[in-house]
Structures are given as C-alpha cells and as structure tokens.
Short mmCIF file of C-alpha atoms in Angstrom, two decimals:
data_model
loop_
_atom_site.label_atom_id
_atom_site.label_comp_id
_atom_site.label_asym_id
_atom_site.label_seq_id
_atom_site.Cartn_x
_atom_site.Cartn_y
_atom_site.Cartn_z
CA UNK M 1 -69.69 40.37 -155.48
CA UNK M 2 -72.88 39.17 -157.12
CA UNK M 3 -75.74 40.30 -154.89
CA UNK M 4 -78.34 38.18 -156.66
CA UNK M 5 -80.23 36.36 -153.92
CA UNK M 6 -80.24 32.55 -153.99
CA UNK M 7 -83.31 30.80 -152.67
CA UNK M 8 -82.97 28.26 -149.87
CA UNK M 9 -84.37 25.57 -152.18
CA UNK M 10 -81.78 26.37 -154.89
CA UNK M 11 -78.93 26.30 -152.39
CA UNK M 12 -79.95 22.96 -150.90
CA UNK M 13 -80.52 21.44 -154.32
CA UNK M 14 -77.05 22.55 -155.41
CA UNK M 15 -75.45 21.15 -152.27
CA UNK M 16 -77.18 17.83 -152.76
CA UNK M 17 -76.17 17.61 -156.41
CA UNK M 18 -72.56 18.51 -155.61
CA UNK M 19 -72.35 15.85 -152.92
CA UNK M 20 -74.03 13.27 -155.13
CA UNK M 21 -76.80 12.64 -152.63
CA UNK M 22 -80.40 11.74 -153.36
CA UNK M 23 -83.47 13.93 -153.11
CA UNK M 24 -84.22 12.25 -149.80
CA UNK M 25 -80.81 13.29 -148.49
CA UNK M 26 -81.42 16.83 -149.70
CA UNK M 27 -84.61 16.90 -147.69
CA UNK M 28 -82.64 15.83 -144.66
CA UNK M 29 -80.15 18.65 -145.23
CA UNK M 30 -82.99 21.19 -145.17
CA UNK M 31 -84.31 19.77 -141.89
CA UNK M 32 -87.81 20.74 -142.98
CA UNK M 33 -89.91 21.86 -145.95
CA UNK M 34 -90.12 25.46 -147.11
CA UNK M 35 -93.63 25.64 -145.69
CA UNK M 36 -92.20 24.89 -142.26
CA UNK M 37 -93.51 21.33 -142.04
CA UNK M 38 -91.31 18.34 -141.20
CA UNK M 39 -89.44 16.57 -143.98
CA UNK M 40 -90.55 13.08 -144.90
CA UNK M 41 -88.47 10.47 -143.11
CA UNK M 42 -85.75 8.82 -145.15
CA UNK M 43 -86.30 5.11 -145.77
CA UNK M 44 -84.52 2.94 -143.21
CA UNK M 45 -82.73 -0.20 -144.34
CA UNK M 46 -83.14 -3.05 -141.88
CA UNK M 47 -81.84 -6.59 -141.94
CA UNK M 48 -83.01 -9.85 -140.39
CA UNK M 49 -81.53 -13.07 -139.04
CA UNK M 50 -84.28 -14.93 -140.90
CA UNK M 51 -83.38 -16.51 -144.21
CA UNK M 52 -80.86 -18.86 -145.75
CA UNK M 53 -77.83 -16.79 -144.66
CA UNK M 54 -76.99 -14.55 -141.74
CA UNK M 55 -76.74 -10.82 -142.47
CA UNK M 56 -73.44 -8.95 -142.36
CA UNK M 57 -71.80 -11.06 -145.06
CA UNK M 58 -73.34 -10.32 -148.44
CA UNK M 59 -75.03 -7.12 -147.21
CA UNK M 60 -73.44 -3.82 -148.31
CA UNK M 61 -70.55 -3.04 -146.01
CA UNK M 62 -71.26 -0.54 -143.24
CA UNK M 63 -68.89 2.16 -141.98
CA UNK M 64 -68.12 0.69 -138.56
CA UNK M 65 -67.59 -2.77 -137.11
CA UNK M 66 -67.08 -4.34 -133.69
CA UNK M 67 -65.80 -7.89 -133.21
CA UNK M 68 -66.09 -9.67 -129.87
CA UNK M 69 -65.03 -13.23 -129.04
CA UNK M 70 -66.44 -15.11 -126.06
CA UNK M 71 -65.79 -18.41 -124.32
CA UNK M 72 -68.67 -20.43 -122.94
CA UNK M 73 -69.10 -20.52 -119.16
CA UNK M 74 -70.74 -23.09 -116.94
CA UNK M 75 -69.35 -26.51 -116.07
CA UNK M 76 -68.14 -29.37 -118.23
CA UNK M 77 -71.42 -31.21 -117.80
CA UNK M 78 -73.84 -28.42 -118.71
CA UNK M 79 -72.13 -27.02 -121.83
CA UNK M 80 -75.06 -27.82 -124.11
CA UNK M 81 -77.64 -26.27 -121.80
CA UNK M 82 -75.54 -23.14 -121.33
CA UNK M 83 -75.08 -22.83 -125.08
CA UNK M 84 -78.84 -23.09 -125.58
CA UNK M 85 -79.54 -20.30 -123.08
CA UNK M 86 -76.97 -18.07 -124.71
CA UNK M 87 -78.18 -18.60 -128.28
CA UNK M 88 -81.80 -18.10 -127.26
CA UNK M 89 -80.97 -14.82 -125.55
CA UNK M 90 -78.71 -13.56 -128.33
CA UNK M 91 -81.11 -14.53 -131.12
CA UNK M 92 -84.05 -12.68 -129.57
CA UNK M 93 -81.92 -9.63 -128.81
CA UNK M 94 -80.43 -9.58 -132.33
CA UNK M 95 -83.84 -9.91 -133.99
CA UNK M 96 -85.23 -7.03 -131.95
CA UNK M 97 -82.21 -4.75 -132.34
CA UNK M 98 -82.04 -5.14 -136.13
CA UNK M 99 -85.77 -4.53 -136.47
CA UNK M 100 -85.53 -1.30 -134.48
CA UNK M 101 -87.26 -2.57 -131.36
CA UNK M 102 -86.15 -2.27 -127.75
CA UNK M 103 -84.06 -5.34 -126.83
CA UNK M 104 -86.17 -6.25 -123.82
CA UNK M 105 -85.17 -6.68 -120.17
CA UNK M 106 -81.74 -7.99 -119.25
CA UNK M 107 -81.86 -11.36 -117.47
CA UNK M 108 -80.53 -10.44 -114.03
CA UNK M 109 -81.09 -10.83 -110.32
CA UNK M 110 -81.81 -7.10 -110.05
CA UNK M 111 -85.47 -6.54 -110.93
CA UNK M 112 -84.98 -2.79 -110.45
CA UNK M 113 -82.27 -2.59 -113.13
CA UNK M 114 -83.34 -0.66 -116.26
CA UNK M 115 -84.43 -2.82 -119.16
CA UNK M 116 -82.17 -0.92 -121.53
CA UNK M 117 -79.26 1.51 -121.21
CA UNK M 118 -80.97 4.05 -123.50
CA UNK M 119 -77.88 5.10 -125.44
CA UNK M 120 -79.58 4.40 -128.79
CA UNK M 121 -82.86 6.12 -127.96
CA UNK M 122 -83.78 8.38 -130.88
CA UNK M 123 -81.40 6.65 -133.31
CA UNK M 124 -82.46 4.49 -136.23
CA UNK M 125 -80.86 1.09 -136.83
CA UNK M 126 -78.17 2.55 -139.16
CA UNK M 127 -78.19 -0.68 -141.22
CA UNK M 128 -77.26 -2.68 -138.12
CA UNK M 129 -76.28 -6.32 -138.64
CA UNK M 130 -75.29 -8.91 -136.06
CA UNK M 131 -73.46 -12.00 -137.27
CA UNK M 132 -72.55 -14.95 -135.06
CA UNK M 133 -69.76 -17.51 -135.41
CA UNK M 134 -68.74 -20.73 -133.64
CA UNK M 135 -65.10 -21.54 -132.89
CA UNK M 136 -63.35 -24.92 -133.30
CA UNK M 137 -63.27 -25.63 -129.55
CA UNK M 138 -66.98 -25.05 -129.00
CA UNK M 139 -68.35 -28.29 -130.43
CA UNK M 140 -66.66 -30.67 -128.01
CA UNK M 141 -67.50 -28.29 -125.19
CA UNK M 142 -71.23 -28.61 -125.95
CA UNK M 143 -71.08 -32.35 -126.64
CA UNK M 144 -71.60 -32.01 -130.41
CA UNK M 145 -68.18 -32.88 -131.80
CA UNK M 146 -69.89 -35.09 -134.40
CA UNK M 147 -71.64 -32.00 -135.82
CA UNK M 148 -68.58 -29.76 -136.14
CA UNK M 149 -68.30 -28.45 -139.71
CA UNK M 150 -65.72 -30.57 -141.51
CA UNK M 151 -63.45 -27.69 -142.49
CA UNK M 152 -63.41 -26.00 -139.09
CA UNK M 153 -60.08 -26.42 -137.36
CA UNK M 154 -57.65 -24.01 -135.66
CA UNK M 155 -55.42 -22.12 -138.05
CA UNK M 156 -51.78 -23.26 -138.06
CA UNK M 157 -48.97 -20.97 -137.00
CA UNK M 158 -47.11 -19.09 -139.73
CA UNK M 159 -43.42 -18.08 -139.57
CA UNK M 160 -44.17 -14.35 -139.58
CA UNK M 161 -46.91 -14.48 -136.92
CA UNK M 162 -46.45 -12.44 -133.75
CA UNK M 163 -49.77 -13.40 -132.23
CA UNK M 164 -51.06 -12.05 -128.94
CA UNK M 165 -53.35 -14.36 -126.92
CA UNK M 166 -55.24 -11.22 -125.87
CA UNK M 167 -56.90 -11.06 -129.28
CA UNK M 168 -56.78 -14.57 -130.68
CA UNK M 169 -59.07 -17.62 -130.62
CA UNK M 170 -62.49 -17.87 -129.05
CA UNK M 171 -65.42 -20.28 -128.89
CA UNK M 172 -67.99 -17.74 -130.08
CA UNK M 173 -67.81 -14.59 -132.18
CA UNK M 174 -70.15 -11.66 -132.61
CA UNK M 175 -69.61 -9.31 -135.55
CA UNK M 176 -71.60 -6.08 -135.17
CA UNK M 177 -71.70 -3.65 -138.11
CA UNK M 178 -73.58 -0.38 -138.59
CA UNK M 179 -73.19 3.16 -139.90
CA UNK M 180 -73.32 4.65 -136.39
CA UNK M 181 -70.78 3.62 -133.71
CA UNK M 182 -73.25 4.44 -130.93
CA UNK M 183 -75.72 1.93 -132.39
CA UNK M 184 -72.91 -0.63 -132.34
CA UNK M 185 -72.05 0.17 -128.72
CA UNK M 186 -75.69 -0.27 -127.78
CA UNK M 187 -75.86 -3.65 -129.53
CA UNK M 188 -72.68 -4.91 -127.89
CA UNK M 189 -73.78 -3.88 -124.41
CA UNK M 190 -77.12 -5.54 -125.05
CA UNK M 191 -75.48 -8.84 -126.00
CA UNK M 192 -72.88 -8.72 -123.26
CA UNK M 193 -75.58 -7.96 -120.72
CA UNK M 194 -77.04 -11.38 -121.50
CA UNK M 195 -73.81 -13.32 -120.85
CA UNK M 196 -73.16 -13.19 -117.07
CA UNK M 197 -72.82 -16.73 -115.78
CA UNK M 198 -72.95 -18.31 -119.25
CA UNK M 199 -70.12 -16.71 -121.30
CA UNK M 200 -66.96 -14.67 -120.76
CA UNK M 201 -65.61 -11.97 -123.04
CA UNK M 202 -62.23 -13.06 -124.47
CA UNK M 203 -61.28 -10.14 -126.72
CA UNK M 204 -62.77 -7.32 -128.76
CA UNK M 205 -61.65 -5.17 -131.69
CA UNK M 206 -63.31 -2.30 -133.52
CA UNK M 207 -62.79 -0.87 -136.98
CA UNK M 208 -63.95 1.75 -139.47
CA UNK M 209 -64.11 2.61 -143.16
CA UNK M 210 -64.09 5.88 -145.03
CA UNK M 211 -67.10 6.93 -147.09
CA UNK M 212 -66.15 5.72 -150.58
CA UNK M 213 -69.62 5.28 -152.06
CA UNK M 214 -69.55 2.59 -154.72
CA UNK M 215 -65.74 2.68 -154.94
CA UNK M 216 -63.51 0.03 -153.38
CA UNK M 217 -62.56 1.03 -149.80
CA UNK M 218 -58.97 2.01 -149.02
CA UNK M 219 -56.85 0.68 -146.17
CA UNK M 220 -54.41 2.74 -144.09
CA UNK M 221 -51.67 2.17 -146.68
CA UNK M 222 -53.89 4.20 -149.00
CA UNK M 223 -54.48 1.26 -151.33
CA UNK M 224 -57.81 -0.15 -152.41
CA UNK M 225 -58.75 -3.24 -150.39
CA UNK M 226 -61.11 -5.78 -151.93
CA UNK M 227 -60.66 -5.17 -155.67
CA UNK M 228 -60.63 -8.90 -156.44
CA UNK M 229 -63.78 -9.64 -154.42
CA UNK M 230 -66.51 -11.58 -156.22
CA UNK M 231 -69.68 -9.54 -156.62
CA UNK M 232 -72.52 -10.43 -154.28
CA UNK M 233 -75.47 -12.12 -155.89
CA UNK M 234 -73.35 -13.88 -158.50
CA UNK M 235 -72.61 -17.58 -158.96
CA UNK M 236 -68.93 -16.88 -158.29
CA UNK M 237 -69.78 -15.29 -154.95
CA UNK M 238 -71.95 -18.24 -153.94
CA UNK M 239 -69.22 -20.71 -154.92
CA UNK M 240 -66.62 -18.73 -152.98
CA UNK M 241 -68.55 -18.15 -149.76
CA UNK M 242 -71.44 -20.50 -149.00
CA UNK M 243 -71.08 -24.09 -147.80
CA UNK M 244 -73.01 -26.55 -149.94
CA UNK M 245 -75.29 -29.38 -148.75
CA UNK M 246 -72.97 -32.16 -149.93
CA UNK M 247 -69.77 -31.02 -148.25
CA UNK M 248 -70.78 -30.32 -144.65
CA UNK M 249 -73.17 -31.55 -141.95
CA UNK M 250 -76.69 -30.83 -143.22
CA UNK M 251 -77.37 -28.20 -140.55
CA UNK M 252 -74.44 -26.07 -141.87
CA UNK M 253 -75.63 -25.83 -145.48
CA UNK M 254 -75.84 -22.13 -146.31
CA UNK M 255 -73.25 -21.25 -143.70
CA UNK M 256 -69.69 -20.05 -144.25
CA UNK M 257 -66.35 -19.59 -142.49
CA UNK M 258 -64.79 -16.39 -141.21
CA UNK M 259 -61.02 -16.02 -140.95
CA UNK M 260 -60.14 -13.08 -138.70
CA UNK M 261 -56.64 -11.62 -138.52
CA UNK M 262 -55.49 -8.49 -136.74
CA UNK M 263 -52.66 -7.06 -138.85
CA UNK M 264 -50.62 -4.19 -137.48
CA UNK M 265 -49.14 -1.82 -140.08
CA UNK M 266 -45.86 0.04 -139.64
CA UNK M 267 -47.27 3.28 -141.01
CA UNK M 268 -44.21 5.50 -140.30
CA UNK M 269 -42.00 3.08 -142.23
CA UNK M 270 -44.54 2.87 -145.05
CA UNK M 271 -45.01 6.63 -145.24
CA UNK M 272 -41.25 7.18 -145.63
CA UNK M 273 -40.76 4.49 -148.28
CA UNK M 274 -40.74 5.42 -151.97
CA UNK M 275 -43.82 5.39 -154.16
CA UNK M 276 -42.16 2.72 -156.31
CA UNK M 277 -41.42 0.48 -153.32
CA UNK M 278 -45.01 0.81 -152.14
CA UNK M 279 -46.44 -0.01 -155.56
CA UNK M 280 -44.13 -2.99 -156.10
CA UNK M 281 -44.95 -4.33 -152.62
CA UNK M 282 -48.66 -4.37 -153.44
CA UNK M 283 -48.44 -4.98 -157.20
CA UNK M 284 -50.85 -2.13 -157.95
CA UNK M 285 -50.79 1.64 -158.37
CA UNK M 286 -52.11 3.40 -155.29
CA UNK M 287 -54.14 6.12 -156.98
CA UNK M 288 -56.08 4.02 -159.49
CA UNK M 289 -55.77 0.53 -158.04
CA UNK M 290 -54.71 -0.68 -161.49
CA UNK M 291 -52.21 -3.55 -161.67
CA UNK M 292 -48.63 -2.53 -162.51
CA UNK M 293 -49.01 -4.45 -165.78
CA UNK M 294 -51.45 -1.79 -167.00
CA UNK M 295 -55.15 -1.09 -167.38
CA UNK M 296 -57.66 0.00 -164.75
CA UNK M 297 -58.55 -1.27 -161.29
CA UNK M 298 -60.48 -4.27 -162.56
CA UNK M 299 -58.12 -5.21 -165.38
CA UNK M 300 -56.79 -8.72 -164.88
CA UNK M 301 -53.11 -8.50 -163.84
CA UNK M 302 -50.63 -9.77 -166.44
CA UNK M 303 -48.03 -11.48 -164.28
CA UNK M 304 -45.84 -12.38 -167.26
CA UNK M 305 -45.55 -8.88 -168.72
CA UNK M 306 -42.06 -7.38 -168.49
CA UNK M 307 -40.64 -3.88 -168.70
CA UNK M 308 -37.76 -2.50 -170.75
CA UNK M 309 -35.29 -3.95 -168.28
CA UNK M 310 -36.69 -7.42 -168.81
CA UNK M 311 -38.04 -7.60 -165.24
CA UNK M 312 -41.65 -8.46 -164.58
CA UNK M 313 -43.79 -5.37 -164.05
CA UNK M 314 -45.61 -7.11 -161.20
CA UNK M 315 -42.92 -8.63 -158.95
CA UNK M 316 -43.48 -12.33 -158.24
CA UNK M 317 -43.16 -11.60 -154.51
CA UNK M 318 -45.70 -8.76 -154.55
CA UNK M 319 -48.87 -9.20 -152.52
CA UNK M 320 -51.11 -9.41 -155.60
CA UNK M 321 -48.97 -12.06 -157.27
CA UNK M 322 -48.92 -14.30 -154.21
CA UNK M 323 -52.66 -14.24 -153.45
CA UNK M 324 -53.95 -14.59 -157.01
CA UNK M 325 -56.58 -17.24 -157.62
CA UNK M 326 -57.32 -17.65 -153.90
CA UNK M 327 -61.14 -17.74 -153.51
CA UNK M 328 -62.28 -15.52 -150.65
CA UNK M 329 -64.55 -12.57 -149.98
CA UNK M 330 -62.80 -9.84 -148.01
CA UNK M 331 -64.88 -7.65 -145.70
CA UNK M 332 -62.10 -5.96 -143.76
CA UNK M 333 -61.97 -2.82 -141.63
CA UNK M 334 -59.25 -0.36 -140.69
CA UNK M 335 -58.36 0.23 -137.06
CA UNK M 336 -56.35 2.95 -135.33
CA UNK M 337 -55.98 2.68 -131.57
CA UNK M 338 -53.26 5.30 -131.34
CA UNK M 339 -50.29 5.10 -129.00
CA UNK M 340 -50.31 2.13 -126.64
CA UNK M 341 -48.05 2.03 -123.57
CA UNK M 342 -45.92 5.12 -124.26
CA UNK M 343 -43.84 6.08 -121.22
CA UNK M 344 -41.24 8.30 -122.89
CA UNK M 345 -41.56 11.09 -125.46
CA UNK M 346 -40.75 10.27 -129.08
CA UNK M 347 -38.10 12.38 -130.80
CA UNK M 348 -39.02 12.93 -134.44
CA UNK M 349 -36.21 15.39 -135.17
CA UNK M 350 -34.04 12.74 -136.84
CA UNK M 351 -35.29 11.37 -140.12
CA UNK M 352 -33.01 8.34 -140.09
CA UNK M 353 -33.99 6.91 -136.70
CA UNK M 354 -34.92 3.21 -136.63
CA UNK M 355 -38.51 2.00 -136.36
CA UNK M 356 -37.85 -0.85 -134.00
CA UNK M 357 -35.22 -2.03 -131.57
CA UNK M 358 -34.72 -1.53 -127.84
CA UNK M 359 -35.58 2.16 -127.90
CA UNK M 360 -38.82 1.55 -129.78
CA UNK M 361 -40.38 -1.39 -128.06
CA UNK M 362 -44.07 -1.81 -127.27
CA UNK M 363 -43.53 -0.71 -123.70
CA UNK M 364 -40.61 1.65 -124.15
CA UNK M 365 -42.26 4.12 -126.51
CA UNK M 366 -41.82 4.78 -130.20
CA UNK M 367 -43.42 3.70 -133.44
CA UNK M 368 -43.87 0.11 -132.32
CA UNK M 369 -46.23 1.36 -129.62
CA UNK M 370 -48.59 2.86 -132.21
CA UNK M 371 -51.27 0.26 -132.90
CA UNK M 372 -53.00 0.73 -136.25
CA UNK M 373 -53.66 -1.44 -139.25
CA UNK M 374 -56.37 -3.68 -140.66
CA UNK M 375 -58.86 -6.10 -139.17
CA UNK M 376 -58.69 -8.65 -141.97
CA UNK M 377 -61.97 -10.52 -142.40
CA UNK M 378 -62.31 -13.16 -145.10
CA UNK M 379 -65.50 -15.14 -145.66
CA UNK M 380 -64.94 -18.34 -147.61
CA UNK M 381 -66.27 -21.88 -147.94
CA UNK M 382 -62.93 -23.47 -147.03
CA UNK M 383 -60.44 -21.92 -144.57
CA UNK M 384 -57.74 -24.10 -146.11
CA UNK M 385 -57.70 -21.66 -149.03
CA UNK M 386 -56.64 -18.92 -146.63
CA UNK M 387 -53.98 -21.22 -145.14
CA UNK M 388 -52.62 -21.84 -148.63
CA UNK M 389 -52.47 -18.10 -149.34
CA UNK M 390 -50.98 -17.12 -146.00
CA UNK M 391 -48.29 -19.80 -146.26
CA UNK M 392 -47.08 -18.20 -149.50
CA UNK M 393 -47.34 -14.69 -148.06
CA UNK M 394 -45.39 -15.61 -144.93
CA UNK M 395 -42.61 -17.06 -147.07
CA UNK M 396 -41.93 -14.16 -149.41
CA UNK M 397 -44.47 -11.30 -149.39
CA UNK M 398 -42.79 -7.91 -149.78
CA UNK M 399 -45.41 -6.49 -147.44
CA UNK M 400 -43.89 -8.44 -144.56
CA UNK M 401 -41.47 -5.54 -144.15
CA UNK M 402 -44.42 -3.32 -143.23
CA UNK M 403 -46.92 -5.57 -141.42
CA UNK M 404 -47.20 -7.92 -138.45
CA UNK M 405 -50.00 -10.42 -137.77
CA UNK M 406 -50.88 -10.02 -134.08
CA UNK M 407 -54.33 -11.64 -133.78
CA UNK M 408 -55.90 -14.72 -135.32
CA UNK M 409 -59.14 -16.71 -135.16
CA UNK M 410 -61.43 -18.81 -137.32
CA UNK M 411 -65.15 -19.42 -136.93
CA UNK M 412 -67.93 -21.38 -138.61
CA UNK M 413 -70.80 -18.98 -139.31
CA UNK M 414 -74.13 -20.86 -139.20
CA UNK M 415 -76.83 -20.18 -141.79
CA UNK M 416 -79.72 -17.89 -140.95
CA UNK M 417 -82.71 -19.04 -138.99
CA UNK M 418 -86.51 -19.03 -139.09
CA UNK M 419 -88.87 -17.07 -136.84
CA UNK M 420 -89.18 -18.76 -133.47
CA UNK M 421 -85.92 -20.73 -133.76
CA UNK M 422 -82.56 -19.73 -132.27
CA UNK M 423 -79.49 -19.62 -134.45
CA UNK M 424 -77.71 -22.99 -134.72
CA UNK M 425 -80.87 -24.65 -133.41
CA UNK M 426 -79.77 -28.05 -134.77
CA UNK M 427 -76.93 -28.05 -132.22
CA UNK M 428 -79.09 -27.24 -129.20
CA UNK M 429 -80.27 -29.87 -126.74
CA UNK M 430 -83.94 -30.12 -125.85
CA UNK M 431 -84.94 -27.57 -123.19
#
C-alpha cells in the first residue's frame, strides 16, 4: 500500500475531473474552502415566462417532469371570467416560482392558512420551468371559438390505441420540469392550491430521465430517444416547432402544439426478446444509436441499403423507417409506476409463461399490471404531422408488439408573455 498522503484539495480535484464536473461543482463537493470558509455559491439558472416563447420547450431538458391536465370549473355563462382568474393566478405564481420567490398567499376563505407549504424552503429553483397549454374544448367553453388556433383539434383514434379516460384529454395542461422532484411537487401544489372553485384536476403523470450529460437520453428499452431532434436555436428547429404569424390567429404567433401520449412498454417481453429483434424493431443499434445501415448515431439512415441476403438492413416496418421525415421535437420522459392492482403473487419460475391473457390481466396480477414506459411529448407546429406518423405506426410498426398507447391529449401552447400581462391575455375578457 502506498502510504503517501494525498491532500484534500488533490482528492477533490481528482474526483471532479473523473466525474467531468466543473470547478464550481468541485467546490460544492468540498462543502467549503480549505481555510474553513464557505464555498462560493454555484450559479443558478432561472427561466422566465416573459419573452416570445414559453420556457420548457427549447430550454435544456431537466431530469424530472410532472404533467397535469385540468378542466375549467364555473358555469356555462362565466367561462371567460373563470378562465381570466385562473390565468392571472397561475401566471403570477409561475413567475414567482421560477424566479426563486415565495409564491404568495393562496386565495382561500381561511385567512389563517399558511401562505406556502414550505416544502421547497432552502432549495434553489433547480432550473424550474412551468409551461401551460390549452385544449381543443377550452375555446368554446370560454366563448372564444373564433380564436382557437387553426390546427388545434382532438386527435383521432388509432387502431392500436387502448386509451384510458383517466389520463386523456383536458382543457388545460401544466408541464412542470426541474432537476429536483421536490421543487416540482412544490410548484404543482402551488398551482393546484389556486384552482378550487375555478378548475378541476383531470389527470396527472410524472416522469424522469437519467443523467446523460450532452448525450441523447435513453428510454426504458435502453435505446436513445430523440436522436433525430432538430437542434434548438436553428432555423430547422424554428420551422418545426413555432407557429408563424401567417398561419394562425395573430395572438398565437410564437406558440406551438404539444402532443402528449402515455405509452406503456411491455418490458418483460422486451427484455426476453433477442438483440436482433430489438434492433430491427427500432432500426438502430442499442449501444451506439447508429442506424442499422451503418455509421454513427447521427448518420443519416440508408433505407435502401441491403445485406448479403438481399434484405434491407433497416426493415421497412421498423420504427425509424416509419417516422422518417416527420417534423417534430421530442421532449419525452420515462415513467415507472411499478405494480398496479396486483392481488396475487407472480410466479417467475417458468421462462415460457405468457405475458398477457386471463392470468395476467390488469386486475388479476402479472406483467400487464406493471405500469412503465414513456411519456411521449412532441412539440410541433402542426399536430397533423403527428397524426400522419402515428397512422403509419399503428398500421405496421414492429414496436406494436411491445407497446400500448394508454393516454392521449393535444394542447395549443401560447407564446410567452410580457411583465404585467397574464398568459394568453388576448383571450381574456375585460375584468
């Protein structure tokens, strides 16, 4: 054993270099300077609702996400007024939360209720973003059907859908993203605390990502998810995502659409399939993300290239082949809710047991009761592009043997706002 003593500074510097972290992160690891003084605080990244676009779309993707859909409350006659109250409350709360301020008192009949639940006290904003969307049914409800974005309409049903009403649809959506799930929980409780009497929670879902740095994130199939995304800040990204002034109502210029799908994965079936079957279902190699036609992750797939047997290296019914040339920006998250509704033990002693059927139903126990997969989120300037892609996927995608679409919704995401104005202010009636 080498008994040469290593200084604390040398050790921390080595750890930081090995992990690929910055000098600021190394200071955080030491939890203080060698002279005993406190380390300088790491810079905090904060986002704002103010600007041409809402945050949470072209901002770097955070580790955790929470999606909540609401339906407007009130009566048929006061839809516009109720919508105004809600957007005013949510806008102020979102501005304050993202800037690191206390959200302010909850509107309530209980003056003695605490102004905040305190669960984020001592935490920074963890790159918190709040993004708001409007569903197809909202505009008639608030008396503004004439101002509904032209491309906003409910998604059609697809042959392979197995949708659950419990997590589909909605008149309003809140997407909350951050690097700390407790910050997200605080933000959601803050927003929900401002809805009694004016909105009802319809469904919620929460997801996560691994820490992949600058690499493309991986889904629970182990494959990279988002390789074909346009890069933010480029003309291609802008053309893919943002609504232009000549194609929508003027108030929606700079907005976008969000297609949300909850997709359950049959992970036991996937994990026991062959490496070749997995790769040919996706059309890419799992380890590198490269297309089966050769190259690296970002090499353009050659869909015409054949192997020695004369068959195409990328099967025409692979996922990659079917969704090529579909303009969208994916910002998806994994989810794993574990076993749902198990009432009987699962016997894993037999390797050839089926993965569905009467003994493996959602309520009877078995693999079908394990709810995990991907919260598919696609931002795009025309939801019809998603419809075109999903129609092809539903017809022949090899992945259909391993996935099931169980939730679905579409929302128009308004542009950002200016200080002193609520989001979607052009839709709000006079106070």
